[in-house]
Coordinates of C-alpha atoms and ligand atoms in Angstrom, one line a residue:
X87 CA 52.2 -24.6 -6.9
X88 CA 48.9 -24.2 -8.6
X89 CA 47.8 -21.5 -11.0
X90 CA 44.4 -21.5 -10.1
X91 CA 42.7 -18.3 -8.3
X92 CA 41.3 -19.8 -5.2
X93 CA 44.6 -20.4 -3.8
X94 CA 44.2 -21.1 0.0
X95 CA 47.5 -19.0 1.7
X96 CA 49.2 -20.8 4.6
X97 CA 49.3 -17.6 6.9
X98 CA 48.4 -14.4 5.8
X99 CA 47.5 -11.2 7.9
X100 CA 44.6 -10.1 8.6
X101 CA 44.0 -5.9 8.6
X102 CA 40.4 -5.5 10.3
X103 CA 40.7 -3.3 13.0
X104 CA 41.9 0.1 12.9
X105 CA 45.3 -0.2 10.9
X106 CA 44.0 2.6 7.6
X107 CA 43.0 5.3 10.4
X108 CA 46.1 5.3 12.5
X109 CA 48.5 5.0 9.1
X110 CA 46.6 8.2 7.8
X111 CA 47.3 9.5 11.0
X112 CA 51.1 8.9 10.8
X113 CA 50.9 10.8 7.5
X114 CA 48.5 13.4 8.5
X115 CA 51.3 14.6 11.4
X116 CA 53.8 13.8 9.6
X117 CA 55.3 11.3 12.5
X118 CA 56.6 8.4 9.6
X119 CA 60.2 7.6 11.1
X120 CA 61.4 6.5 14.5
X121 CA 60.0 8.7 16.7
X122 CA 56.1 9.3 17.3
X123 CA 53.3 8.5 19.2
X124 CA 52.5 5.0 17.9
X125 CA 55.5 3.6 19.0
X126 CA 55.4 4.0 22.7
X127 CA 51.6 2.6 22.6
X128 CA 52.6 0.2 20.8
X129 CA 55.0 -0.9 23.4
X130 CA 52.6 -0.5 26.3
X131 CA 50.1 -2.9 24.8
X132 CA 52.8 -5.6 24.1
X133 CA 53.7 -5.2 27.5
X134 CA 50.4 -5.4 28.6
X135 CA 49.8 -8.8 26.8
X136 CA 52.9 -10.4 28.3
X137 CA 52.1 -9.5 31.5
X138 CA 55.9 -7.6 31.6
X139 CA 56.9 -4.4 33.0
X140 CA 58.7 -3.2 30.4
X141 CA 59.1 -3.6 26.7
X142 CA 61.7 -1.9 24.0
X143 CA 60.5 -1.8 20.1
X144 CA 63.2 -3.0 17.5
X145 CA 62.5 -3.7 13.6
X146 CA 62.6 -7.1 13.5
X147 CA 62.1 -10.2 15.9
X148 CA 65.9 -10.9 14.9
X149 CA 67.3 -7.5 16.3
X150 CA 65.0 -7.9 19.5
X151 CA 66.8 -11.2 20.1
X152 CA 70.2 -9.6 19.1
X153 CA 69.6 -6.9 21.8
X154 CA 68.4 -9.4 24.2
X155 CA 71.5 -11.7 24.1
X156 CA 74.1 -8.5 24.3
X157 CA 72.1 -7.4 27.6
X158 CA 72.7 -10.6 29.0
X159 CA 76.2 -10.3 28.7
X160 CA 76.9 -13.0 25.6
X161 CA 80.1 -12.7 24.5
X162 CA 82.1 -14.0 22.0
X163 CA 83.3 -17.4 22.2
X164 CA 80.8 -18.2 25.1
X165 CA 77.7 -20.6 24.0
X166 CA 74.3 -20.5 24.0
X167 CA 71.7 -23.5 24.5
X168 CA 68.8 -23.6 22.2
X169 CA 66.7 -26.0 20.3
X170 CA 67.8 -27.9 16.8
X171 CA 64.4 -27.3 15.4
X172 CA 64.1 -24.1 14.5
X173 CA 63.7 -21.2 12.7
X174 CA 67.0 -20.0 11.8
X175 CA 66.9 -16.2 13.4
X176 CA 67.7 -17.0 16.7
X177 CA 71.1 -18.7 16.0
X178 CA 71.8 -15.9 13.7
X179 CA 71.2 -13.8 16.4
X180 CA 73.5 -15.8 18.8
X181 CA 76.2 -15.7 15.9
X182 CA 76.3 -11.6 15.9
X183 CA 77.2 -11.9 19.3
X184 CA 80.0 -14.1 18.6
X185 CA 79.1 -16.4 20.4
X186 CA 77.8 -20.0 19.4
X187 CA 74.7 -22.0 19.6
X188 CA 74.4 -25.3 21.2
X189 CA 71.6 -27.7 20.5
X190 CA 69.3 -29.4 21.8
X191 CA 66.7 -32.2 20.3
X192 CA 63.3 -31.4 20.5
X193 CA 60.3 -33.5 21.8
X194 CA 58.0 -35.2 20.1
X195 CA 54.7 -34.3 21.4
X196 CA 54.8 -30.5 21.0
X197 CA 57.8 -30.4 18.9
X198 CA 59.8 -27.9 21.6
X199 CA 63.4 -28.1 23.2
X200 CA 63.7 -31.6 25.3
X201 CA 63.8 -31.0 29.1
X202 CA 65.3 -34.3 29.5
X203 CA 67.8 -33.6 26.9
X204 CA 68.6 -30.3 27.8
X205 CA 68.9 -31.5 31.5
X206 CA 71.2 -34.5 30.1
X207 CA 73.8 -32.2 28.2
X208 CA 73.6 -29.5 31.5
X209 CA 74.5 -32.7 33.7
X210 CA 77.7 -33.6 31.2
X211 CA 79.0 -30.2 31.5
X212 CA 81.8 -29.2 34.2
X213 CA 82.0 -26.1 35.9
X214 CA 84.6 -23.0 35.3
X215 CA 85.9 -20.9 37.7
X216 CA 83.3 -18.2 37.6
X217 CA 80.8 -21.5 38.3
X218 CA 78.8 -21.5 35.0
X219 CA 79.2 -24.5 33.0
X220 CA 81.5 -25.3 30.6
X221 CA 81.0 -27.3 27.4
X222 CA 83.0 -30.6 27.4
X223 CA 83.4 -30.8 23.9
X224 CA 84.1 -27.4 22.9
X225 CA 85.3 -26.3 26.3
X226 CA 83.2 -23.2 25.4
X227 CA 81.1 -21.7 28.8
X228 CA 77.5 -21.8 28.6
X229 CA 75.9 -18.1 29.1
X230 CA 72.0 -18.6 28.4
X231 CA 69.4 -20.6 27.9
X232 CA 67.4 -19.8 24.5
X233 CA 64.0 -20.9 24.5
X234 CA 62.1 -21.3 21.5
X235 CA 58.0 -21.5 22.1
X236 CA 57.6 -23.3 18.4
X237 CA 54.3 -22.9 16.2
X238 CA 52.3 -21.5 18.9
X239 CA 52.8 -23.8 21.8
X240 CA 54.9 -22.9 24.7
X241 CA 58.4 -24.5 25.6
X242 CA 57.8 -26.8 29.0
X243 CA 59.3 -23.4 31.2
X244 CA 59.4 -25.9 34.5
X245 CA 61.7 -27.9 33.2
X246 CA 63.6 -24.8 31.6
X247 CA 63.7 -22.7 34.9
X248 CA 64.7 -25.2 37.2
X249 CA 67.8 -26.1 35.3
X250 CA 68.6 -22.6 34.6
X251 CA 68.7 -21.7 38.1
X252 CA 70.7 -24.9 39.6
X253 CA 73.6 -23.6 36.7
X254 CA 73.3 -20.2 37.1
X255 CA 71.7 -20.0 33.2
X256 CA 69.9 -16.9 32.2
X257 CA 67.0 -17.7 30.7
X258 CA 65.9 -15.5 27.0
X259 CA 62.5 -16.7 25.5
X260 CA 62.3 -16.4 22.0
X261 CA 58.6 -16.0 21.5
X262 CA 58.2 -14.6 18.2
X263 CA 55.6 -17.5 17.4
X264 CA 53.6 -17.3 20.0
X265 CA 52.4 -14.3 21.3
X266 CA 48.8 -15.0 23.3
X267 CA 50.1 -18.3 24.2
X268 CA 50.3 -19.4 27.8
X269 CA 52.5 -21.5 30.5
X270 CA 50.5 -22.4 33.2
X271 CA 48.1 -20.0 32.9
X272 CA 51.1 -17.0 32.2
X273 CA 51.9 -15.5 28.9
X274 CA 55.0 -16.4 27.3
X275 CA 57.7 -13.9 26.6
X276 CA 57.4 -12.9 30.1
X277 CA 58.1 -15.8 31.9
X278 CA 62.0 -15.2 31.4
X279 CA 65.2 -12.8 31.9
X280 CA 63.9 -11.5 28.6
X281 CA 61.2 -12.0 25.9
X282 CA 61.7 -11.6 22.6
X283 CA 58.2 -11.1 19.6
X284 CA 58.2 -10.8 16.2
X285 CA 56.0 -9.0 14.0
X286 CA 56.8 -10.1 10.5
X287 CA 54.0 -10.9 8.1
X288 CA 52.9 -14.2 8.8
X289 CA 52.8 -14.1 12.7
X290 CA 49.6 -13.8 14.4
X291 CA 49.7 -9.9 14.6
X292 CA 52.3 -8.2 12.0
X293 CA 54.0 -4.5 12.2
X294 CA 54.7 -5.2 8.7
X295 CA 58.3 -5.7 9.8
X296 CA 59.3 -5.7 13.6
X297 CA 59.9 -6.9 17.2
X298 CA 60.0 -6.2 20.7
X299 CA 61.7 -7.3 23.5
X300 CA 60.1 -6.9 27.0
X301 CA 61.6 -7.9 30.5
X302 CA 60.8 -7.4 34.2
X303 CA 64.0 -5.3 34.8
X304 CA 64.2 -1.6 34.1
X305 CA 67.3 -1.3 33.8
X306 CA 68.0 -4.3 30.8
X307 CA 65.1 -2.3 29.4
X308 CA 67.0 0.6 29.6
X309 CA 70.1 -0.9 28.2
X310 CA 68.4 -2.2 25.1
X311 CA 66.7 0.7 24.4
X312 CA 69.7 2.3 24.4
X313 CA 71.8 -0.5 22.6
X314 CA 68.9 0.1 19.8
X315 CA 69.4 4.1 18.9
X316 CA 73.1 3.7 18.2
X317 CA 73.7 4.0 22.0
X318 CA 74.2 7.9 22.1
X319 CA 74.6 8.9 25.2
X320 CA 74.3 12.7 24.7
X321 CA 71.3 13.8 22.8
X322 CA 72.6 16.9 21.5
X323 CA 76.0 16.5 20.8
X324 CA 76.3 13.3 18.7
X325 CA 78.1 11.1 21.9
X326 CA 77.9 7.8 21.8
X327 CA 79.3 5.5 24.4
X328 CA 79.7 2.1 22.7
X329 CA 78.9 0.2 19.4
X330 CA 74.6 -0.1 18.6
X331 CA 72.9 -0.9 16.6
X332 CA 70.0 1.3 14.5
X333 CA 66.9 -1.5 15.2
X334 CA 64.7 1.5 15.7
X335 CA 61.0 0.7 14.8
X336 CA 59.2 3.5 12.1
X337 CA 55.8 4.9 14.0
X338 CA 54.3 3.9 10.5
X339 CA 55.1 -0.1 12.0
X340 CA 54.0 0.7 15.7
X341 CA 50.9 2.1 13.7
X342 CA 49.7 -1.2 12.0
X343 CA 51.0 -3.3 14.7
X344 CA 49.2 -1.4 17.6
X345 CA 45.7 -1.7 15.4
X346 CA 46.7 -5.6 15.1
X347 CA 47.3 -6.0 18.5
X348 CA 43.8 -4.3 19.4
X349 CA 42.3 -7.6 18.2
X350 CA 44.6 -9.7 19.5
X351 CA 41.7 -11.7 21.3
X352 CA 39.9 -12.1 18.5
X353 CA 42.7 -13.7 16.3
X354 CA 43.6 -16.1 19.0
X355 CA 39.7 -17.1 19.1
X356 CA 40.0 -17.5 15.3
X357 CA 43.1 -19.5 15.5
X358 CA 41.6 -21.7 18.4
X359 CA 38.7 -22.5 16.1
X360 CA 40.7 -23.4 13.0
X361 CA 42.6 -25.7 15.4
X362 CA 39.7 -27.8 17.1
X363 CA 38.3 -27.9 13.7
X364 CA 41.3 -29.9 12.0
X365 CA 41.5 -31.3 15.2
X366 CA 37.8 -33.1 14.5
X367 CA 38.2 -33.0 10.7
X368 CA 41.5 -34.7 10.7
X369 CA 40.7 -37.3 13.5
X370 CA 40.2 -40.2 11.9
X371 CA 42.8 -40.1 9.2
X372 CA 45.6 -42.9 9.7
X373 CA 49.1 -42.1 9.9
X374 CA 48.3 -38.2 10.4
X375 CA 48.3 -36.9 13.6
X376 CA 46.8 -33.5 14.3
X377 CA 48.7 -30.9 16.4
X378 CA 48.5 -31.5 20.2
X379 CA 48.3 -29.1 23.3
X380 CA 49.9 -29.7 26.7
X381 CA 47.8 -30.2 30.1
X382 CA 49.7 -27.5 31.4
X383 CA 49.8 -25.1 27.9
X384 CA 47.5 -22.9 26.2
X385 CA 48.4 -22.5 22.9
X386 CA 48.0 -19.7 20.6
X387 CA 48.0 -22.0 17.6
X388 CA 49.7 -20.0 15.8
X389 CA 51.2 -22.3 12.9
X390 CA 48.8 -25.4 12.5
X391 CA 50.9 -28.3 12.1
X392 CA 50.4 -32.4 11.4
X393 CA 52.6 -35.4 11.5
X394 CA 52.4 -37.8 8.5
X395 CA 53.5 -40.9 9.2
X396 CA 54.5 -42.2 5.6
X397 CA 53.9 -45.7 6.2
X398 CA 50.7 -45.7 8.0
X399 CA 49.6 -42.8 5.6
X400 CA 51.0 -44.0 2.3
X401 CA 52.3 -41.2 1.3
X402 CA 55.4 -39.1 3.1
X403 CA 54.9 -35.4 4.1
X404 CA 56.8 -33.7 0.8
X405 CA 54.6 -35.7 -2.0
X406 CA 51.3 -34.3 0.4
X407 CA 53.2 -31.0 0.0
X408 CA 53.1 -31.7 -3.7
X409 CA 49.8 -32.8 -4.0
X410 CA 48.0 -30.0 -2.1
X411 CA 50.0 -27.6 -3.5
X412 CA 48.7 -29.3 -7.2
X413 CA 45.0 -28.3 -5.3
X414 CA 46.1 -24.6 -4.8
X415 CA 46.4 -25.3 -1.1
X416 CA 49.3 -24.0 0.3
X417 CA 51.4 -26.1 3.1
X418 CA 55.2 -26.1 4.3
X419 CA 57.5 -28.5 5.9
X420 CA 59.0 -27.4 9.6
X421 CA 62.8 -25.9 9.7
X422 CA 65.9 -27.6 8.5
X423 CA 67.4 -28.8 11.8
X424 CA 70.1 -26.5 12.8
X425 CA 72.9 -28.6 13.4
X426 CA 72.7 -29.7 10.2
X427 CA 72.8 -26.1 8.6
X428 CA 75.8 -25.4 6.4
X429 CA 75.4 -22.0 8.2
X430 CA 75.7 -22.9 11.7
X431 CA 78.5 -26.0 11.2
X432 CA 80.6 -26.2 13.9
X433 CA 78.2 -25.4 16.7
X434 CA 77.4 -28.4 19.1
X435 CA 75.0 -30.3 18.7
X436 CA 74.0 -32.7 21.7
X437 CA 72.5 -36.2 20.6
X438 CA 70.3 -34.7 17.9
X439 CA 67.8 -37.6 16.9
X440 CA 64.1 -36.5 16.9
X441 CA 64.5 -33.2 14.8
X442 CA 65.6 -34.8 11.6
X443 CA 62.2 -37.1 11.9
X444 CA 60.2 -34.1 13.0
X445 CA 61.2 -31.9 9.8
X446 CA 60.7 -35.2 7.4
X447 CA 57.3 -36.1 8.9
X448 CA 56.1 -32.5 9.7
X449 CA 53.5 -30.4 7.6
X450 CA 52.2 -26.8 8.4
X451 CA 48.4 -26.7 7.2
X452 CA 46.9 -23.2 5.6
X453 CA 45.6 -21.5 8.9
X454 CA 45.3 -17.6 8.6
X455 CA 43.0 -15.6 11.1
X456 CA 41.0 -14.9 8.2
X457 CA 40.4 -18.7 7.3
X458 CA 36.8 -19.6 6.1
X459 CA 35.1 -23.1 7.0
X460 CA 34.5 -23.5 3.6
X461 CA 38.5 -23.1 2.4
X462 CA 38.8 -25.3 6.2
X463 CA 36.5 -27.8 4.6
X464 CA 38.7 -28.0 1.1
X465 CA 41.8 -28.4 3.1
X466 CA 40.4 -31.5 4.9
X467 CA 38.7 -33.3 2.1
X468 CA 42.1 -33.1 0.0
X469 CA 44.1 -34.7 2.7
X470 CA 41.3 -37.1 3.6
X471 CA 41.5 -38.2 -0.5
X472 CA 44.9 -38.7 0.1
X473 CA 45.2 -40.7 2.9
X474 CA 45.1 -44.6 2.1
X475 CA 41.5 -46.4 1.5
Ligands
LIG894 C1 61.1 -18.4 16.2 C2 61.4 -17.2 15.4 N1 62.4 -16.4 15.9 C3 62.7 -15.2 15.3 C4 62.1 -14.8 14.2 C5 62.6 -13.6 13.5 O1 61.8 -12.6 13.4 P1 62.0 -11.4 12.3 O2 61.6 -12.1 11.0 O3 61.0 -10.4 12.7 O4 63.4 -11.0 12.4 C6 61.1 -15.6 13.6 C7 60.3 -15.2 12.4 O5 60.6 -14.6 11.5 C8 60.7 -16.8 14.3 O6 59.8 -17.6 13.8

């Protein structure tokens, strides 16, 4: 990476709405812990966004999803169907339940779990007694459905909900990257049993550290906000009913990540016009192909993302890394694919072949909120002098 000043960030927040005012106010009434104001709000306006009824704060996208899977009854030794491509967090999460993931290829036009392929393993399994399916290969039963809603685009949910339903599936939407995005005109996160955000520092609005989970049902609602504050069941007398967890958020978090999400229109605007303009900057460039947006999607655009094909390009996707980086631009490649992760060996992995192109070929471009058109501008000259003549 380059020394010089002007370094152009890949994804960096952006604190310009009221984030100073309601931190002083944490520390001016001395709410700084798990309890406080901030939290609740915070909660409501998630909820509010995802269209979902309710919605439980936890301190990181990872224990939302934790919570999330427990509620649906994941147990260990059952299995869990999500995507190869990923970010690691949501097979983590799988594996604290004991359970194990199963994966699926991704596409390659939006880079999300294959409907086809999904449909294709669901189709190969049998069914157990209680009905659901079981595994053929690891004679594991299948529990859920874990969606992943990649880089800001959503997961094809048609697909996803259809094939849930005809095997009795519940569906958990791991939507920690793109909050604002839309499925046919609904947000994500809400369009499942549960929806899962994450609030970390590079996502489109950040808590500093934290996640939610939000859900139709008051009652899983209930149960993970329970599940979250160590499941006491007596407030006074230090009674608590089963094993939780402490994935309490601080009101100091709720307090940044309620002034972020007050300009939660605003960022998506800003990301929507960093997108169209690499989409019109990068156009013509051969062997790159600029990220792409369903008929039926709305993305959020959260992580800007090309595909460099190395022959057509003349260069592969690791020495433009390289070379950008060289310029002080920062870039990164997509996930290792899961099923090849010395973490998650000996999970099943259903005719993986698209990922491990995807994560060669991929590239995520610098593409903060906070983005000028002039570091815009720097970022599409250096890959337009690196493309071939
Ligand atoms: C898809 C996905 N799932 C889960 C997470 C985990 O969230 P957190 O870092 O808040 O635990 C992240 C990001 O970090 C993510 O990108």
């Amino acid at each position: 990476v380059s020394e010089r000043e002007d370094i152009i960030a890949l994804c960096q927040p952006r604190l310009d709405g009221r984030e100073r005012d309601y931190l002083l106010e944490c520390l001016d009434t001395n709410w700084v812990s798990s309890a406080g104001p901030f939290v609740g709000r915070f909660e409501e306006a998630v909820a509010r966004a995802a269209e979902s009824r309710w919605a439980v704060a936890a301190n990181s996208g990872t224990a939302a999803l934790h919570l999330a899977l427990v509620c649906a009854g994941v147990r260990p030794g059952d299995e869990v169907v999500m995507p190869a491509l990923t970010f690691i967090a949501p097979a983590n999460a799988v594996r604290y339940t004991g359970a194990w993931p199963a994966f699926v290829d991704a596409e390659d036009d939006y880079y999300q779990m294959d409907g086809d392929k999904l449909a294709d393993f669901l189709e190969s399994c049998r069914r157990g007694r209680d009905g659901l399916p079981v595994n053929p290969a690891t004679g594991r039963p299948l529990k859920a459905i874990m969606v992943v809603h990649h880089l800001g685009h959503p997961t094809d949910m048609e697909a996803v909900g259809r094939l849930a339903q005809g095997h009795g599936l519940t569906v958990i939407e791991d939507a920690s990257e793109a909050l604002g995005a839309r499925h046919e005109g609904r947000p994500v996160g809400g369009l499942g049993a549960m929806g899962c955000f994450s609030f970390n520092g590079n996502k489109l609005i950040t808590s500093g550290g934290g996640g939610m989970l939000v859900c139709g049902d008051e009652g899983l609602a209930q149960r993970a906000r329970h599940l979250s504050t160590t499941a006491k069941s007596d407030p006074v007398e230090f009674v608590h009913d089963t094993v939780g967890y402490n994935y309490r958020l601080t009101n100091l978090a709720a307090a940044l990540g309620l002034a972020q999400i007050e300009r939660l229109e605003e960022k998506l605007a800003a990301k929507r016009r960093i997108a169209a303009r690499y989409g019109e900057g990068l156009a013509g460039l051969h062997g790159l192909r600029p990220m792409a947006q369903a008929p039926w999607a709305e993305s959020s655009w959260w992580m800007y993302t090309v595909r460099i094909d190395r022959g057509r390009f003349g260069r592969d996707s690791r020495e433009v890394l390289n070379r950008l980086g060289r310029l002080g631009i920062q870039t990164r490649p997509l996930w290792q694919p899961l099923n090849l992760s010395p973490a998650h060996a000996g999970s099943y992995a259903h005719k993986i072949e698209k990922a491990p192109l995807l994560h060669s070929q991929c590239l995520c471009l610098p593409c903060s909120a906070g983005l000028t058109a002039g570091e815009q501008d720097r970022v599409i000259e250096a890959l337009s002098g690196l493309a071939r003549a």
